[in-house]
mmCIF file of C-alpha atoms in Angstrom:
data_model
loop_
_atom_site.group_PDB
_atom_site.id
_atom_site.type_symbol
_atom_site.label_atom_id
_atom_site.label_comp_id
_atom_site.label_asym_id
_atom_site.label_seq_id
_atom_site.Cartn_x
_atom_site.Cartn_y
_atom_site.Cartn_z
ATOM 1 C CA MET A 1 6.359 -3.375 29.607
ATOM 2 C CA PRO A 2 7.637 -5.251 32.638
ATOM 3 C CA HIS A 3 4.969 -6.845 35.027
ATOM 4 C CA HIS A 4 6.595 -4.312 38.041
ATOM 5 C CA THR A 5 5.661 -1.385 36.143
ATOM 6 C CA VAL A 6 2.121 -2.142 34.843
ATOM 7 C CA ALA A 7 1.426 -3.412 38.446
ATOM 8 C CA THR A 8 1.697 -0.241 40.107
ATOM 9 C CA GLU A 9 -0.854 1.846 41.214
ATOM 10 C CA GLU A 10 0.719 4.910 39.772
ATOM 11 C CA PHE A 11 0.545 2.970 36.357
ATOM 12 C CA LYS A 12 -3.258 2.245 36.952
ATOM 13 C CA LEU A 13 -4.101 5.710 37.700
ATOM 14 C CA LEU A 14 -2.353 6.968 34.458
ATOM 15 C CA ILE A 15 -4.560 4.602 32.611
ATOM 16 C CA GLN A 16 -7.682 5.760 34.198
ATOM 17 C CA ARG A 17 -6.943 9.131 33.618
ATOM 18 C CA LEU A 18 -6.184 8.398 29.611
ATOM 19 C CA THR A 19 -9.304 6.234 29.401
ATOM 20 C CA GLY A 20 -11.636 8.512 31.501
ATOM 21 C CA ASP A 21 -12.981 5.470 32.937
ATOM 22 C CA SER A 22 -12.237 5.355 37.338
ATOM 23 C CA GLY A 23 -12.749 1.617 37.127
ATOM 24 C CA ALA A 24 -10.260 0.422 34.146
ATOM 25 C CA THR A 25 -8.008 -2.055 34.978
ATOM 26 C CA ILE A 26 -4.666 -3.292 33.298
ATOM 27 C CA LEU A 27 -5.623 -6.551 31.370
ATOM 28 C CA ALA A 28 -3.647 -9.848 31.615
ATOM 29 C CA ALA A 29 -1.161 -10.349 29.162
ATOM 30 C CA SER A 30 -3.359 -13.466 27.938
ATOM 31 C CA ALA A 31 -6.412 -11.437 27.688
ATOM 32 C CA PHE A 32 -4.688 -8.669 25.601
ATOM 33 C CA ARG A 33 -3.174 -11.221 22.955
ATOM 34 C CA ASP A 34 -6.896 -12.457 22.339
ATOM 35 C CA LEU A 35 -8.137 -8.709 22.088
ATOM 36 C CA LEU A 36 -5.348 -7.860 19.815
ATOM 37 C CA LEU A 37 -5.927 -11.015 17.485
ATOM 38 C CA ALA A 38 -9.765 -10.022 17.347
ATOM 39 C CA VAL A 39 -9.135 -6.477 16.393
ATOM 40 C CA PHE A 40 -6.608 -7.392 13.756
ATOM 41 C CA ALA A 41 -9.077 -9.798 12.189
ATOM 42 C CA LYS A 42 -11.763 -7.057 12.105
ATOM 43 C CA PHE A 43 -9.214 -4.799 10.670
ATOM 44 C CA CYS A 44 -8.164 -7.104 7.905
ATOM 45 C CA LYS A 45 -11.970 -7.845 6.900
ATOM 46 C CA MET A 46 -12.423 -4.159 6.773
ATOM 47 C CA THR A 47 -9.522 -3.562 4.902
ATOM 48 C CA LYS A 48 -10.400 -6.073 2.246
ATOM 49 C CA GLY A 49 -13.904 -5.199 1.829
ATOM 50 C CA LEU A 50 -12.041 -1.535 1.328
ATOM 51 C CA LEU A 51 -9.594 -2.856 -1.290
ATOM 52 C CA ARG A 52 -12.282 -4.799 -3.016
ATOM 53 C CA ARG A 53 -14.964 -2.023 -3.504
ATOM 54 C CA GLU A 54 -12.729 0.778 -4.425
ATOM 55 C CA PHE A 55 -11.136 -1.563 -7.432
ATOM 56 C CA LYS A 56 -14.441 -2.489 -8.551
ATOM 57 C CA ALA A 57 -15.618 1.419 -8.188
ATOM 58 C CA ALA A 58 -12.261 1.744 -10.518
ATOM 59 C CA LEU A 59 -13.614 -0.595 -13.053
ATOM 60 C CA GLY A 60 -11.033 -2.792 -12.661
ATOM 61 C CA LEU A 61 -7.941 0.102 -13.338
ATOM 62 C CA PRO A 62 -5.502 0.751 -11.074
ATOM 63 C CA PHE A 63 -6.174 3.238 -8.517
ATOM 64 C CA LEU A 64 -3.876 3.455 -5.205
ATOM 65 C CA ASN A 65 -0.327 4.239 -4.497
ATOM 66 C CA LEU A 66 1.741 1.844 -2.891
ATOM 67 C CA HIS A 67 4.552 2.771 -0.778
ATOM 68 C CA HIS A 68 7.144 0.364 0.372
ATOM 69 C CA ASP A 69 10.277 0.265 2.264
ATOM 70 C CA GLY A 70 12.980 -2.533 3.359
ATOM 71 C CA TRP A 71 15.525 -1.937 6.496
ATOM 72 C CA THR A 72 17.689 -4.444 8.535
ATOM 73 C CA THR A 73 17.661 -4.432 12.004
ATOM 74 C CA ALA A 74 21.091 -3.047 14.029
ATOM 75 C CA ASN A 75 22.546 -6.333 14.260
ATOM 76 C CA GLY A 76 22.097 -6.854 10.412
ATOM 77 C CA LYS A 77 20.375 -10.254 11.153
ATOM 78 C CA VAL A 78 16.913 -9.517 10.684
ATOM 79 C CA GLY A 79 15.151 -7.818 7.672
ATOM 80 C CA ALA A 80 11.882 -5.994 7.748
ATOM 81 C CA THR A 81 9.530 -4.648 4.864
ATOM 82 C CA GLY A 82 6.733 -2.101 5.487
ATOM 83 C CA THR A 83 3.857 -1.776 2.970
ATOM 84 C CA LEU A 84 1.292 1.108 2.853
ATOM 85 C CA ALA A 85 -1.346 1.977 0.359
ATOM 86 C CA SER A 86 -2.826 5.825 -0.278
ATOM 87 C CA PHE A 87 -5.707 6.263 -2.589
ATOM 88 C CA ILE A 88 -8.714 8.796 -3.100
ATOM 89 C CA ASP A 89 -11.949 6.594 -2.845
ATOM 90 C CA ALA A 90 -14.729 6.605 -4.571
ATOM 91 C CA SER A 91 -16.449 9.326 -2.751
ATOM 92 C CA TRP A 92 -13.501 11.624 -2.837
ATOM 93 C CA THR A 93 -12.179 11.045 0.486
ATOM 94 C CA PHE A 94 -8.301 10.022 0.816
ATOM 95 C CA ARG A 95 -7.409 7.328 2.514
ATOM 96 C CA GLU A 96 -4.004 5.681 3.728
ATOM 97 C CA VAL A 97 -3.857 2.443 5.164
ATOM 98 C CA ALA A 98 -0.716 0.635 6.874
ATOM 99 C CA LEU A 99 -0.961 -2.881 4.816
ATOM 100 C CA LEU A 100 1.770 -4.487 6.025
ATOM 101 C CA LEU A 101 5.048 -5.321 8.398
ATOM 102 C CA THR A 102 6.840 -8.114 7.323
ATOM 103 C CA VAL A 103 9.483 -9.083 9.512
ATOM 104 C CA GLY A 104 12.027 -12.361 9.341
ATOM 105 C CA HIS A 105 12.852 -12.333 5.707
ATOM 106 C CA THR A 106 16.897 -12.535 5.034
ATOM 107 C CA SER A 107 16.856 -11.741 1.226
ATOM 108 C CA HIS A 108 17.006 -8.227 -0.202
ATOM 109 C CA ALA A 109 16.684 -9.572 -3.708
ATOM 110 C CA SER A 110 14.251 -7.304 -5.420
ATOM 111 C CA ALA A 111 12.233 -10.183 -6.761
ATOM 112 C CA ASP A 112 11.913 -11.814 -3.243
ATOM 113 C CA VAL A 113 10.726 -8.665 -1.497
ATOM 114 C CA HIS A 114 8.096 -8.360 -4.423
ATOM 115 C CA LYS A 115 7.086 -11.842 -4.177
ATOM 116 C CA VAL A 116 7.050 -11.386 -0.116
ATOM 117 C CA ILE A 117 4.644 -8.479 -0.535
ATOM 118 C CA CYS A 118 2.248 -9.872 -3.135
ATOM 119 C CA SER A 119 1.866 -13.315 -0.883
ATOM 120 C CA ARG A 120 1.688 -11.753 2.234
ATOM 121 C CA MET A 121 -1.567 -9.280 0.709
ATOM 122 C CA LYS A 122 -2.987 -12.611 -0.606
ATOM 123 C CA SER A 123 -2.381 -14.184 2.631
ATOM 124 C CA VAL A 124 -3.690 -11.528 4.939
ATOM 125 C CA TYR A 125 -6.353 -9.813 2.916
ATOM 126 C CA GLU A 126 -7.118 -12.261 0.238
ATOM 127 C CA VAL A 127 -6.584 -9.915 -2.477
ATOM 128 C CA ASP A 128 -4.266 -9.581 -5.428
ATOM 129 C CA ILE A 129 -2.199 -5.907 -4.838
ATOM 130 C CA ASP A 130 -0.584 -6.062 -8.259
ATOM 131 C CA PRO A 131 -3.497 -4.720 -10.703
ATOM 132 C CA MET A 132 -4.613 -2.343 -8.206
ATOM 133 C CA ILE A 133 -1.303 -0.206 -8.255
ATOM 134 C CA GLN A 134 -1.071 2.776 -10.048
ATOM 135 C CA PHE A 135 2.197 4.045 -8.637
ATOM 136 C CA THR A 136 4.683 2.464 -6.238
ATOM 137 C CA ILE A 137 6.465 4.824 -4.303
ATOM 138 C CA SER A 138 10.008 4.457 -2.611
ATOM 139 C CA ASP A 139 13.116 5.973 -1.660
ATOM 140 C CA THR A 140 15.916 6.489 -4.108
ATOM 141 C CA THR A 141 18.247 3.313 -2.772
ATOM 142 C CA ALA A 142 18.781 1.051 -6.052
ATOM 143 C CA SER A 143 17.462 -2.272 -4.412
ATOM 144 C CA VAL A 144 14.131 -0.435 -3.342
ATOM 145 C CA ARG A 145 13.703 0.987 -6.900
ATOM 146 C CA LYS A 146 14.077 -2.353 -8.178
ATOM 147 C CA VAL A 147 11.059 -3.762 -6.279
ATOM 148 C CA SER A 148 8.865 -0.898 -7.801
ATOM 149 C CA LYS A 149 9.725 -1.851 -11.167
ATOM 150 C CA LEU A 150 8.616 -5.418 -10.644
ATOM 151 C CA PHE A 151 5.467 -4.070 -10.347
ATOM 152 C CA GLU A 152 5.319 -3.830 -14.069
ATOM 153 C CA ASP A 153 2.031 -1.510 -14.732
ATOM 154 C CA SER A 154 2.873 0.568 -12.223
ATOM 155 C CA GLN A 155 4.905 3.811 -12.438
ATOM 156 C CA PRO A 156 7.962 3.919 -9.991
ATOM 157 C CA THR A 157 8.319 7.610 -8.407
ATOM 158 C CA ASP A 158 10.107 8.895 -5.569
ATOM 159 C CA CYS A 159 7.748 10.637 -3.477
ATOM 160 C CA THR A 160 4.045 11.723 -3.164
ATOM 161 C CA THR A 161 4.531 15.244 -4.640
ATOM 162 C CA HIS A 162 6.021 13.378 -7.865
ATOM 163 C CA THR A 163 2.946 11.427 -7.958
ATOM 164 C CA LEU A 164 0.858 14.449 -7.703
ATOM 165 C CA ASN A 165 2.396 16.054 -10.395
ATOM 166 C CA LEU A 166 2.043 12.957 -12.860
ATOM 167 C CA CYS A 167 -1.711 13.037 -11.935
ATOM 168 C CA LEU A 168 -2.087 16.425 -12.668
ATOM 169 C CA GLN A 169 -0.090 15.763 -15.821
ATOM 170 C CA TYR A 170 -2.257 13.168 -16.834
ATOM 171 C CA ALA A 171 -5.099 14.929 -16.197
ATOM 172 C CA MET A 172 -4.339 17.559 -18.648
ATOM 173 C CA GLY A 173 -3.405 15.478 -21.335
ATOM 174 C CA MET A 174 0.643 16.510 -20.904
ATOM 175 C CA ARG A 175 1.776 12.583 -20.741
ATOM 176 C CA GLU A 176 0.690 9.575 -22.539
ATOM 177 C CA ASN A 177 -0.282 6.863 -20.301
ATOM 178 C CA LYS A 178 0.668 3.320 -20.906
ATOM 179 C CA GLU A 179 0.252 -0.386 -19.577
ATOM 180 C CA THR A 180 2.211 -3.722 -20.159
ATOM 181 C CA VAL A 181 -0.190 -6.155 -21.689
ATOM 182 C CA GLU A 182 0.125 -9.750 -23.081
ATOM 183 C CA VAL A 183 -0.748 -10.507 -26.632
ATOM 184 C CA PHE A 184 -0.345 -13.429 -29.194
ATOM 185 C CA ASP A 185 2.357 -13.266 -31.635
ATOM 186 C CA PRO A 186 1.057 -15.242 -34.600
ATOM 187 C CA LYS A 187 4.592 -15.222 -36.303
ATOM 188 C CA THR A 188 6.445 -16.705 -33.163
ATOM 189 C CA ASN A 189 3.339 -18.663 -32.162
ATOM 190 C CA SER A 190 3.738 -17.400 -28.905
ATOM 191 C CA ARG A 191 2.693 -14.749 -26.242
ATOM 192 C CA LYS A 192 4.666 -11.485 -25.672
ATOM 193 C CA ARG A 193 4.503 -8.572 -23.916
ATOM 194 C CA GLU A 194 3.918 -5.221 -25.236
ATOM 195 C CA GLN A 195 3.059 -1.605 -24.160
ATOM 196 C CA ARG A 196 -0.430 -0.059 -25.021
ATOM 197 C CA TYR A 197 -1.661 3.258 -24.427
ATOM 198 C CA VAL A 198 -4.460 3.850 -22.040
ATOM 199 C CA THR A 199 -4.723 7.462 -22.264
ATOM 200 C CA VAL A 200 -3.330 9.377 -25.323
ATOM 201 C CA GLY A 201 -1.719 12.863 -25.221
ATOM 202 C CA GLY A 202 -4.025 15.746 -26.182
ATOM 203 C CA VAL A 203 -6.636 18.066 -24.124
ATOM 204 C CA PHE A 204 -8.605 16.307 -21.599
ATOM 205 C CA GLU A 205 -11.445 18.754 -20.847
ATOM 206 C CA GLU A 206 -12.958 16.875 -17.862
ATOM 207 C CA GLY A 207 -9.379 17.390 -16.360
ATOM 208 C CA ARG A 208 -8.488 20.647 -17.153
ATOM 209 C CA ASP A 209 -11.895 21.686 -15.539
ATOM 210 C CA LEU A 210 -10.928 19.597 -12.244
ATOM 211 C CA VAL A 211 -7.833 21.220 -12.029
ATOM 212 C CA LYS A 212 -9.168 24.962 -12.422
ATOM 213 C CA ARG A 213 -11.795 24.193 -10.131
ATOM 214 C CA VAL A 214 -9.344 22.992 -7.112
ATOM 215 C CA ARG A 215 -6.255 24.765 -7.697
#
């Protein structure tokens, strides 16, 4: 906000009413930046700890939904990518965490956006997000859907309602859950990618009982 706005008595009174502190004052820009950096560092540390704990509690299996979207500013010169994670933690509490807002990258190629998300997660939170992702959620534009497909062990979906549908179908044994793995092929003497079953189709009693209790 411009200085002539924040320096007025009216704005100071507004801050005092919002905070309930009659002695509240407006921070200088330098002090605010230092405070913001400290708060962000604390947030990054807490988020890193949360993701690592939940990944460990999930026995190293994918456990979160990664929401992502990209857009360009009105002048068409600056690209931005937003990333958010949602999941149910080990104590059955729903979590939704805004992870990234990456501004300034010019490429909209799916491989480049995928690389930006993964590299930024490592640099900001010191975690490898790829193996944690169960579902990738995005809009239906072709370029964004291509990004979702690059998270190879996740299943791309268009909305959280569809994700819930898939979770229930897996729990009731109506769908077969697969993952992509690397195996050694003795015929070609090289490694190759193939899909293997994580959860085979059929009745999953625990999931069926849970659905009966919560519906």
